[in-house]
PDB file of C-alpha atoms in Angstrom:
ATOM      1  CA  VAL L   1     109.880 115.752  17.206  1.00 68.00           C
ATOM      2  CA  PRO L   2     107.840 114.032  19.953  1.00 70.00           C
ATOM      3  CA  ILE L   3     108.411 110.324  20.540  1.00 74.00           C
ATOM      4  CA  PRO L   4     105.415 108.683  22.232  1.00 77.00           C
ATOM      5  CA  VAL L   5     105.825 106.804  25.501  1.00 80.00           C
ATOM      6  CA  LYS L   6     105.277 103.071  24.928  1.00 77.00           C
ATOM      7  CA  GLY L   7     105.429 101.849  28.512  1.00 77.00           C
ATOM      8  CA  VAL L   8     108.698  99.934  28.163  1.00 77.00           C
ATOM      9  CA  PHE L   9     110.639 102.196  30.523  1.00 81.00           C
ATOM     10  CA  PRO L  10     109.414 104.051  33.638  1.00 84.00           C
ATOM     11  CA  THR L  11     108.262 107.603  33.030  1.00 83.00           C
ATOM     12  CA  GLU L  12     109.748 110.623  34.737  1.00 73.00           C
ATOM     13  CA  ALA L  13     107.590 112.323  37.331  1.00 62.00           C
ATOM     14  CA  THR L  14     109.179 115.738  36.672  1.00 54.00           C
ATOM     15  CA  GLY L  15     110.770 117.615  33.813  1.00 51.00           C
ATOM     16  CA  LEU L  16     108.081 116.764  31.311  1.00 51.00           C
ATOM     17  CA  GLU L  17     108.051 120.159  29.628  1.00 61.00           C
ATOM     18  CA  PRO L  18     110.846 122.039  27.837  1.00 59.00           C
ATOM     19  CA  ASP L  19     112.286 125.145  29.452  1.00 58.00           C
ATOM     20  CA  SER L  20     110.403 127.950  27.720  1.00 56.00           C
ATOM     21  CA  ASP L  21     112.397 130.598  29.609  1.00 52.00           C
ATOM     22  CA  CYS L  22     115.681 129.551  28.053  1.00 60.00           C
ATOM     23  CA  SER L  23     116.232 130.580  24.442  1.00 76.00           C
ATOM     24  CA  LEU L  24     118.462 128.999  21.836  1.00 80.00           C
ATOM     25  CA  SER L  25     121.006 131.007  19.866  1.00 83.00           C
ATOM     26  CA  PHE L  26     120.248 130.508  16.187  1.00 85.00           C
ATOM     27  CA  ILE L  27     122.674 131.587  13.489  1.00 82.00           C
ATOM     28  CA  ASP L  28     122.162 132.390   9.828  1.00 76.00           C
ATOM     29  CA  GLY L  29     123.981 134.141   7.016  1.00 74.00           C
ATOM     30  CA  SER L  30     123.977 137.464   8.871  1.00 74.00           C
ATOM     31  CA  SER L  31     125.580 136.092  12.058  1.00 81.00           C
ATOM     32  CA  ASP L  32     129.058 137.207  13.094  1.00 81.00           C
ATOM     33  CA  LEU L  33     131.054 134.086  14.020  1.00 84.00           C
ATOM     34  CA  SER L  34     134.497 135.689  14.041  1.00 82.00           C
ATOM     35  CA  GLY L  35     134.835 135.141  17.789  1.00 85.00           C
ATOM     36  CA  TYR L  36     133.336 131.658  17.915  1.00 90.00           C
ATOM     37  CA  SER L  37     135.451 128.995  19.600  1.00 92.00           C
ATOM     38  CA  ASN L  38     135.165 125.508  21.038  1.00 94.00           C
ATOM     39  CA  TYR L  39     136.678 124.209  24.237  1.00 94.00           C
ATOM     40  CA  GLU L  40     140.411 124.550  24.808  1.00 94.00           C
ATOM     41  CA  SER L  41     141.093 120.870  24.080  1.00 94.00           C
ATOM     42  CA  VAL L  42     139.772 121.404  20.541  1.00 94.00           C
ATOM     43  CA  GLU L  43     141.346 124.808  19.935  1.00 94.00           C
ATOM     44  CA  ASP L  44     144.739 123.415  21.003  1.00 93.00           C
ATOM     45  CA  ASN L  45     144.506 120.358  18.762  1.00 91.00           C
ATOM     46  CA  PRO L  46     142.196 121.149  15.832  1.00 92.00           C
ATOM     47  CA  ASP L  47     143.900 118.753  13.419  1.00 90.00           C
ATOM     48  CA  ALA L  48     143.131 115.778  15.674  1.00 90.00           C
ATOM     49  CA  VAL L  49     139.499 116.880  15.826  1.00 93.00           C
ATOM     50  CA  ILE L  50     139.264 117.281  12.052  1.00 94.00           C
ATOM     51  CA  SER L  51     140.787 113.816  11.615  1.00 93.00           C
ATOM     52  CA  LEU L  52     138.279 112.348  14.076  1.00 92.00           C
ATOM     53  CA  LEU L  53     135.359 114.040  12.340  1.00 95.00           C
ATOM     54  CA  ARG L  54     136.591 112.939   8.906  1.00 96.00           C
ATOM     55  CA  GLU L  55     136.566 109.380  10.195  1.00 94.00           C
ATOM     56  CA  GLU L  56     132.985 109.917  11.374  1.00 94.00           C
ATOM     57  CA  GLU L  57     132.121 111.285   7.931  1.00 97.00           C
ATOM     58  CA  SER L  58     133.578 108.199   6.229  1.00 97.00           C
ATOM     59  CA  LYS L  59     131.102 106.103   8.221  1.00 95.00           C
ATOM     60  CA  GLY L  60     128.170 108.262   7.138  1.00 95.00           C
ATOM     61  CA  PHE L  61     127.632 109.849  10.552  1.00 96.00           C
ATOM     62  CA  CYS L  62     128.216 113.467   9.510  1.00 97.00           C
ATOM     63  CA  THR L  63     128.946 115.721   6.538  1.00 98.00           C
ATOM     64  CA  PHE L  64     131.522 118.504   6.161  1.00 98.00           C
ATOM     65  CA  TYR L  65     130.580 121.863   4.654  1.00 97.00           C
ATOM     66  CA  GLU L  66     132.903 124.754   3.909  1.00 95.00           C
ATOM     67  CA  SER L  67     130.377 127.569   4.171  1.00 93.00           C
ATOM     68  CA  LEU L  68     127.424 128.532   6.313  1.00 92.00           C
ATOM     69  CA  SER L  69     125.198 128.877   3.264  1.00 93.00           C
ATOM     70  CA  ASP L  70     125.967 125.313   2.154  1.00 95.00           C
ATOM     71  CA  VAL L  71     125.070 123.752   5.481  1.00 95.00           C
ATOM     72  CA  GLN L  72     121.885 125.827   5.654  1.00 94.00           C
ATOM     73  CA  LYS L  73     120.853 124.470   2.262  1.00 95.00           C
ATOM     74  CA  ALA L  74     121.376 120.966   3.634  1.00 96.00           C
ATOM     75  CA  VAL L  75     118.872 121.662   6.433  1.00 95.00           C
ATOM     76  CA  ASP L  76     116.263 123.241   4.159  1.00 94.00           C
ATOM     77  CA  GLY L  77     117.280 126.818   4.923  1.00 93.00           C
ATOM     78  CA  LYS L  78     116.616 126.667   8.661  1.00 92.00           C
ATOM     79  CA  PRO L  79     118.764 128.716  11.059  1.00 91.00           C
ATOM     80  CA  LEU L  80     121.387 126.625  12.835  1.00 93.00           C
ATOM     81  CA  VAL L  81     122.200 125.871  16.446  1.00 92.00           C
ATOM     82  CA  LEU L  82     125.948 125.410  16.943  1.00 94.00           C
ATOM     83  CA  THR L  83     127.153 123.001  19.613  1.00 93.00           C
ATOM     84  CA  LYS L  84     130.568 123.453  21.202  1.00 94.00           C
ATOM     85  CA  VAL L  85     132.779 120.375  21.220  1.00 94.00           C
ATOM     86  CA  ALA L  86     135.633 119.027  23.309  1.00 93.00           C
ATOM     87  CA  ILE L  87     137.885 115.996  23.016  1.00 91.00           C
ATOM     88  CA  VAL L  88     138.920 113.629  25.789  1.00 90.00           C
ATOM     89  CA  PRO L  89     141.914 111.277  25.377  1.00 88.00           C
ATOM     90  CA  LYS L  90     141.099 107.563  25.475  1.00 87.00           C
ATOM     91  CA  ALA L  91     143.278 105.844  28.052  1.00 88.00           C
ATOM     92  CA  GLY L  92     145.801 103.281  26.860  1.00 87.00           C
ATOM     93  CA  THR L  93     145.586 104.053  23.133  1.00 87.00           C
ATOM     94  CA  VAL L  94     148.758 104.163  21.014  1.00 84.00           C
ATOM     95  CA  PRO L  95     148.762 106.233  18.918  1.00 84.00           C
ATOM     96  CA  GLN L  96     146.565 108.493  21.018  1.00 84.00           C
ATOM     97  CA  LYS L  97     142.853 108.370  20.243  1.00 86.00           C
ATOM     98  CA  TYR L  98     140.157 110.774  21.395  1.00 87.00           C
ATOM     99  CA  ARG L  99     136.494 110.771  22.273  1.00 88.00           C
ATOM    100  CA  LEU L 100     134.392 113.635  20.896  1.00 90.00           C
ATOM    101  CA  ILE L 101     132.052 115.310  23.378  1.00 90.00           C
ATOM    102  CA  CYS L 102     129.270 117.615  22.162  1.00 92.00           C
ATOM    103  CA  ASP L 103     128.164 120.006  24.905  1.00 92.00           C
ATOM    104  CA  ALA L 104     124.436 120.339  24.279  1.00 91.00           C
ATOM    105  CA  ARG L 105     124.021 121.901  27.714  1.00 89.00           C
ATOM    106  CA  ARG L 106     126.206 124.945  27.120  1.00 88.00           C
ATOM    107  CA  ASN L 107     124.071 126.118  24.179  1.00 89.00           C
ATOM    108  CA  ASN L 108     120.832 125.336  26.102  1.00 89.00           C
ATOM    109  CA  LEU L 109     119.806 122.615  23.644  1.00 90.00           C
ATOM    110  CA  ASN L 110     119.348 120.073  26.433  1.00 89.00           C
ATOM    111  CA  ARG L 111     116.968 122.429  28.223  1.00 86.00           C
ATOM    112  CA  HIS L 112     114.633 122.163  25.244  1.00 86.00           C
ATOM    113  CA  VAL L 113     114.773 118.362  25.112  1.00 85.00           C
ATOM    114  CA  VAL L 114     111.902 116.508  26.766  1.00 82.00           C
ATOM    115  CA  VAL L 115     112.875 113.113  28.173  1.00 83.00           C
ATOM    116  CA  ARG L 116     109.760 111.380  29.470  1.00 84.00           C
ATOM    117  CA  GLU L 117     111.399 108.052  30.305  1.00 84.00           C
ATOM    118  CA  HIS L 118     114.541 106.807  32.013  1.00 84.00           C
ATOM    119  CA  LEU L 119     116.546 103.670  31.395  1.00 85.00           C
ATOM    120  CA  VAL L 120     116.373 100.635  33.636  1.00 87.00           C
ATOM    121  CA  LEU L 121     119.482  98.548  33.054  1.00 91.00           C
ATOM    122  CA  PRO L 122     120.004  94.915  34.056  1.00 93.00           C
ATOM    123  CA  ARG L 123     122.110  94.248  37.133  1.00 95.00           C
ATOM    124  CA  VAL L 124     125.165  92.015  37.339  1.00 95.00           C
ATOM    125  CA  ILE L 125     123.121  89.647  39.491  1.00 97.00           C
ATOM    126  CA  ASP L 126     120.711  89.252  36.559  1.00 96.00           C
ATOM    127  CA  ALA L 127     123.528  87.939  34.368  1.00 95.00           C
ATOM    128  CA  VAL L 128     124.674  85.642  37.183  1.00 96.00           C
ATOM    129  CA  ALA L 129     121.118  84.348  37.605  1.00 95.00           C
ATOM    130  CA  ASP L 130     120.922  83.646  33.864  1.00 93.00           C
ATOM    131  CA  VAL L 131     124.101  81.565  33.988  1.00 93.00           C
ATOM    132  CA  CYS L 132     122.913  79.669  37.063  1.00 93.00           C
ATOM    133  CA  HIS L 133     119.585  78.947  35.378  1.00 90.00           C
ATOM    134  CA  LEU L 134     121.283  77.614  32.258  1.00 90.00           C
ATOM    135  CA  MET L 135     123.644  75.483  34.339  1.00 90.00           C
ATOM    136  CA  SER L 136     120.653  73.816  35.973  1.00 88.00           C
ATOM    137  CA  ALA L 137     119.069  72.926  32.620  1.00 81.00           C
ATOM    138  CA  SER L 138     119.148  69.222  31.819  1.00 76.00           C
ATOM    139  CA  HIS L 139     120.366  69.492  28.240  1.00 75.00           C
ATOM    140  CA  GLY L 140     123.749  70.551  26.943  1.00 72.00           C
ATOM    141  CA  ASP L 141     127.237  70.191  28.346  1.00 78.00           C
ATOM    142  CA  HIS L 142     128.615  73.634  29.120  1.00 86.00           C
ATOM    143  CA  VAL L 143     127.488  77.226  29.467  1.00 90.00           C
ATOM    144  CA  ASN L 144     129.381  79.539  27.145  1.00 91.00           C
ATOM    145  CA  ALA L 145     129.254  83.281  27.733  1.00 93.00           C
ATOM    146  CA  MET L 146     130.521  86.314  25.881  1.00 94.00           C
ATOM    147  CA  VAL L 147     130.212  90.085  25.857  1.00 95.00           C
ATOM    148  CA  ILE L 148     130.078  92.041  22.608  1.00 93.00           C
ATOM    149  CA  ASP L 149     130.082  95.774  22.015  1.00 92.00           C
ATOM    150  CA  PHE L 150     128.030  97.960  19.695  1.00 91.00           C
ATOM    151  CA  GLU L 151     130.617 100.256  18.140  1.00 89.00           C
ATOM    152  CA  SER L 152     129.491 103.907  18.084  1.00 89.00           C
ATOM    153  CA  ALA L 153     126.115 102.858  19.457  1.00 92.00           C
ATOM    154  CA  PHE L 154     124.463 106.294  19.499  1.00 92.00           C
ATOM    155  CA  ARG L 155     125.712 107.004  15.989  1.00 92.00           C
ATOM    156  CA  THR L 156     123.744 104.076  14.556  1.00 93.00           C
ATOM    157  CA  LEU L 157     120.449 105.939  15.088  1.00 95.00           C
ATOM    158  CA  PRO L 158     119.647 108.477  12.332  1.00 95.00           C
ATOM    159  CA  LEU L 159     118.089 111.847  13.090  1.00 94.00           C
ATOM    160  CA  ASP L 160     114.741 113.037  11.835  1.00 93.00           C
ATOM    161  CA  ARG L 161     115.427 115.483   9.001  1.00 94.00           C
ATOM    162  CA  ARG L 162     113.406 118.159  10.793  1.00 93.00           C
ATOM    163  CA  GLU L 163     115.958 118.144  13.635  1.00 93.00           C
ATOM    164  CA  LEU L 164     119.176 118.259  11.630  1.00 95.00           C
ATOM    165  CA  HIS L 165     119.674 122.011  12.093  1.00 94.00           C
ATOM    166  CA  TYR L 166     120.132 121.454  15.840  1.00 93.00           C
ATOM    167  CA  HIS L 167     123.142 119.201  15.302  1.00 94.00           C
ATOM    168  CA  VAL L 168     125.918 121.306  13.799  1.00 95.00           C
ATOM    169  CA  VAL L 169     129.443 121.882  15.092  1.00 95.00           C
ATOM    170  CA  LYS L 170     132.046 124.327  13.789  1.00 95.00           C
ATOM    171  CA  VAL L 171     135.738 123.459  13.817  1.00 94.00           C
ATOM    172  CA  LYS L 172     138.236 125.817  12.182  1.00 91.00           C
ATOM    173  CA  ASN L 173     136.542 126.900   8.935  1.00 90.00           C
ATOM    174  CA  TYR L 174     134.366 123.815   8.616  1.00 95.00           C
ATOM    175  CA  TYR L 175     130.734 123.284   9.517  1.00 96.00           C
ATOM    176  CA  VAL L 176     129.972 119.663  10.378  1.00 97.00           C
ATOM    177  CA  LEU L 177     126.376 118.476  10.210  1.00 97.00           C
ATOM    178  CA  PHE L 178     125.606 115.346  12.214  1.00 97.00           C
ATOM    179  CA  ARG L 179     122.991 113.014  10.761  1.00 96.00           C
ATOM    180  CA  CYS L 180     122.783 110.759  13.815  1.00 95.00           C
ATOM    181  CA  LEU L 181     122.532 111.014  17.593  1.00 92.00           C
ATOM    182  CA  ILE L 182     125.389 112.906  19.219  1.00 90.00           C
ATOM    183  CA  PHE L 183     127.119 112.021  22.473  1.00 86.00           C
ATOM    184  CA  GLY L 184     126.072 114.751  24.892  1.00 88.00           C
ATOM    185  CA  LEU L 185     122.404 115.166  23.987  1.00 90.00           C
ATOM    186  CA  LYS L 186     120.100 114.473  26.937  1.00 89.00           C
ATOM    187  CA  SER L 187     117.781 112.224  24.968  1.00 89.00           C
ATOM    188  CA  SER L 188     120.471 110.062  23.337  1.00 92.00           C
ATOM    189  CA  PRO L 189     120.730 107.419  26.117  1.00 91.00           C
ATOM    190  CA  VAL L 190     116.967 106.801  26.196  1.00 90.00           C
ATOM    191  CA  LEU L 191     116.655 106.721  22.410  1.00 91.00           C
ATOM    192  CA  TRP L 192     119.506 104.234  22.155  1.00 93.00           C
ATOM    193  CA  GLY L 193     118.087 102.268  25.095  1.00 91.00           C
ATOM    194  CA  ARG L 194     114.765 101.872  23.314  1.00 90.00           C
ATOM    195  CA  ALA L 195     116.488 100.566  20.184  1.00 92.00           C
ATOM    196  CA  ALA L 196     118.772  98.253  22.175  1.00 93.00           C
ATOM    197  CA  ALA L 197     115.833  96.912  24.197  1.00 92.00           C
ATOM    198  CA  GLN L 198     113.950  96.087  21.006  1.00 91.00           C
ATOM    199  CA  ALA L 199     116.994  94.384  19.471  1.00 93.00           C
ATOM    200  CA  THR L 200     117.573  92.387  22.659  1.00 93.00           C
ATOM    201  CA  ARG L 201     113.967  91.201  22.803  1.00 91.00           C
ATOM    202  CA  LEU L 202     114.034  90.113  19.167  1.00 93.00           C
ATOM    203  CA  ALA L 203     117.312  88.263  19.692  1.00 91.00           C
ATOM    204  CA  GLN L 204     115.960  86.571  22.829  1.00 92.00           C
ATOM    205  CA  LEU L 205     113.012  85.316  20.784  1.00 91.00           C
ATOM    206  CA  LEU L 206     115.456  83.310  18.665  1.00 87.00           C
ATOM    207  CA  TYR L 207     116.345  81.317  21.765  1.00 84.00           C
ATOM    208  CA  ASP L 208     112.815  81.169  23.164  1.00 79.00           C
ATOM    209  CA  SER L 209     111.375  79.856  19.905  1.00 76.00           C
ATOM    210  CA  ARG L 210     113.753  76.889  20.086  1.00 74.00           C
ATOM    211  CA  ASP L 211     114.190  76.282  23.809  1.00 74.00           C
ATOM    212  CA  PRO L 212     113.718  78.816  26.634  1.00 67.00           C
ATOM    213  CA  ASP L 213     116.669  77.213  28.442  1.00 76.00           C
ATOM    214  CA  CYS L 214     119.004  77.479  25.457  1.00 86.00           C
ATOM    215  CA  GLY L 215     120.253  81.047  25.922  1.00 91.00           C
ATOM    216  CA  ARG L 216     119.808  84.339  27.735  1.00 93.00           C
ATOM    217  CA  ILE L 217     120.739  87.917  26.793  1.00 95.00           C
ATOM    218  CA  GLU L 218     121.201  90.969  29.037  1.00 95.00           C
ATOM    219  CA  THR L 219     122.204  94.279  27.443  1.00 95.00           C
ATOM    220  CA  PHE L 220     124.178  96.719  29.584  1.00 94.00           C
ATOM    221  CA  VAL L 221     123.758  99.997  27.642  1.00 93.00           C
ATOM    222  CA  ASP L 222     125.688  98.990  24.489  1.00 93.00           C
ATOM    223  CA  ASP L 223     127.291  95.753  25.731  1.00 95.00           C
ATOM    224  CA  PRO L 224     125.116  92.646  25.319  1.00 96.00           C
ATOM    225  CA  PHE L 225     126.010  89.751  27.648  1.00 97.00           C
ATOM    226  CA  ILE L 226     125.061  86.464  25.992  1.00 95.00           C
ATOM    227  CA  ALA L 227     125.031  83.081  27.749  1.00 94.00           C
ATOM    228  CA  VAL L 228     124.265  79.867  25.853  1.00 91.00           C
ATOM    229  CA  LYS L 229     124.059  76.215  26.890  1.00 88.00           C
ATOM    230  CA  ALA L 230     124.428  73.629  24.175  1.00 76.00           C
ATOM    231  CA  ALA L 231     126.205  70.428  23.310  1.00 69.00           C
ATOM    232  CA  THR L 232     129.922  70.819  22.581  1.00 61.00           C
TER     233      THR L 232
END
């Protein structure tokens, strides 16, 4: 589903059209999936993957189905595109936790995704400049700063129903339909960036409407840096 360019981020000079020479592998009720497999990290530890996906399901990010016909009904009968998955251990987690990676390049899905913009992130010097500016303001006593994190940032953006059939993974005998952006899709960073940029601008307006020198916000992908100067 096309998303119009709004001029917030720079546009890409190349890669504006999908790769028409690269076909997607659709599956339906007649497809033979007996030899289908994911990456070795998943095949060697399927229970950890199922547990991770069940946690995602509890948050409303995906839905489990036990048959191909059931998941096809959920996407209005459209043929499916399966995406292979892998897991990567998160460093320093006890008990061990994993990050789920969906390889939308291996199944050629990314070659059909048109990304017309690219993100422009703030620099560290921008955050430093914000703090220096607030320190020079005449009001207030101290500058307080903090960094917060959007948990599962990509997952907070729901998919258009017409695109659901492109976002299915198969683990063991389960079909898992994602209802939000997946980590590994070429367009996910820009789509999240657009949402984060809008949220940051709206939040900045709360400061600007009171006093432009009251606070500043810079969002580094999914980590907003917030600096505020006020009386303590």
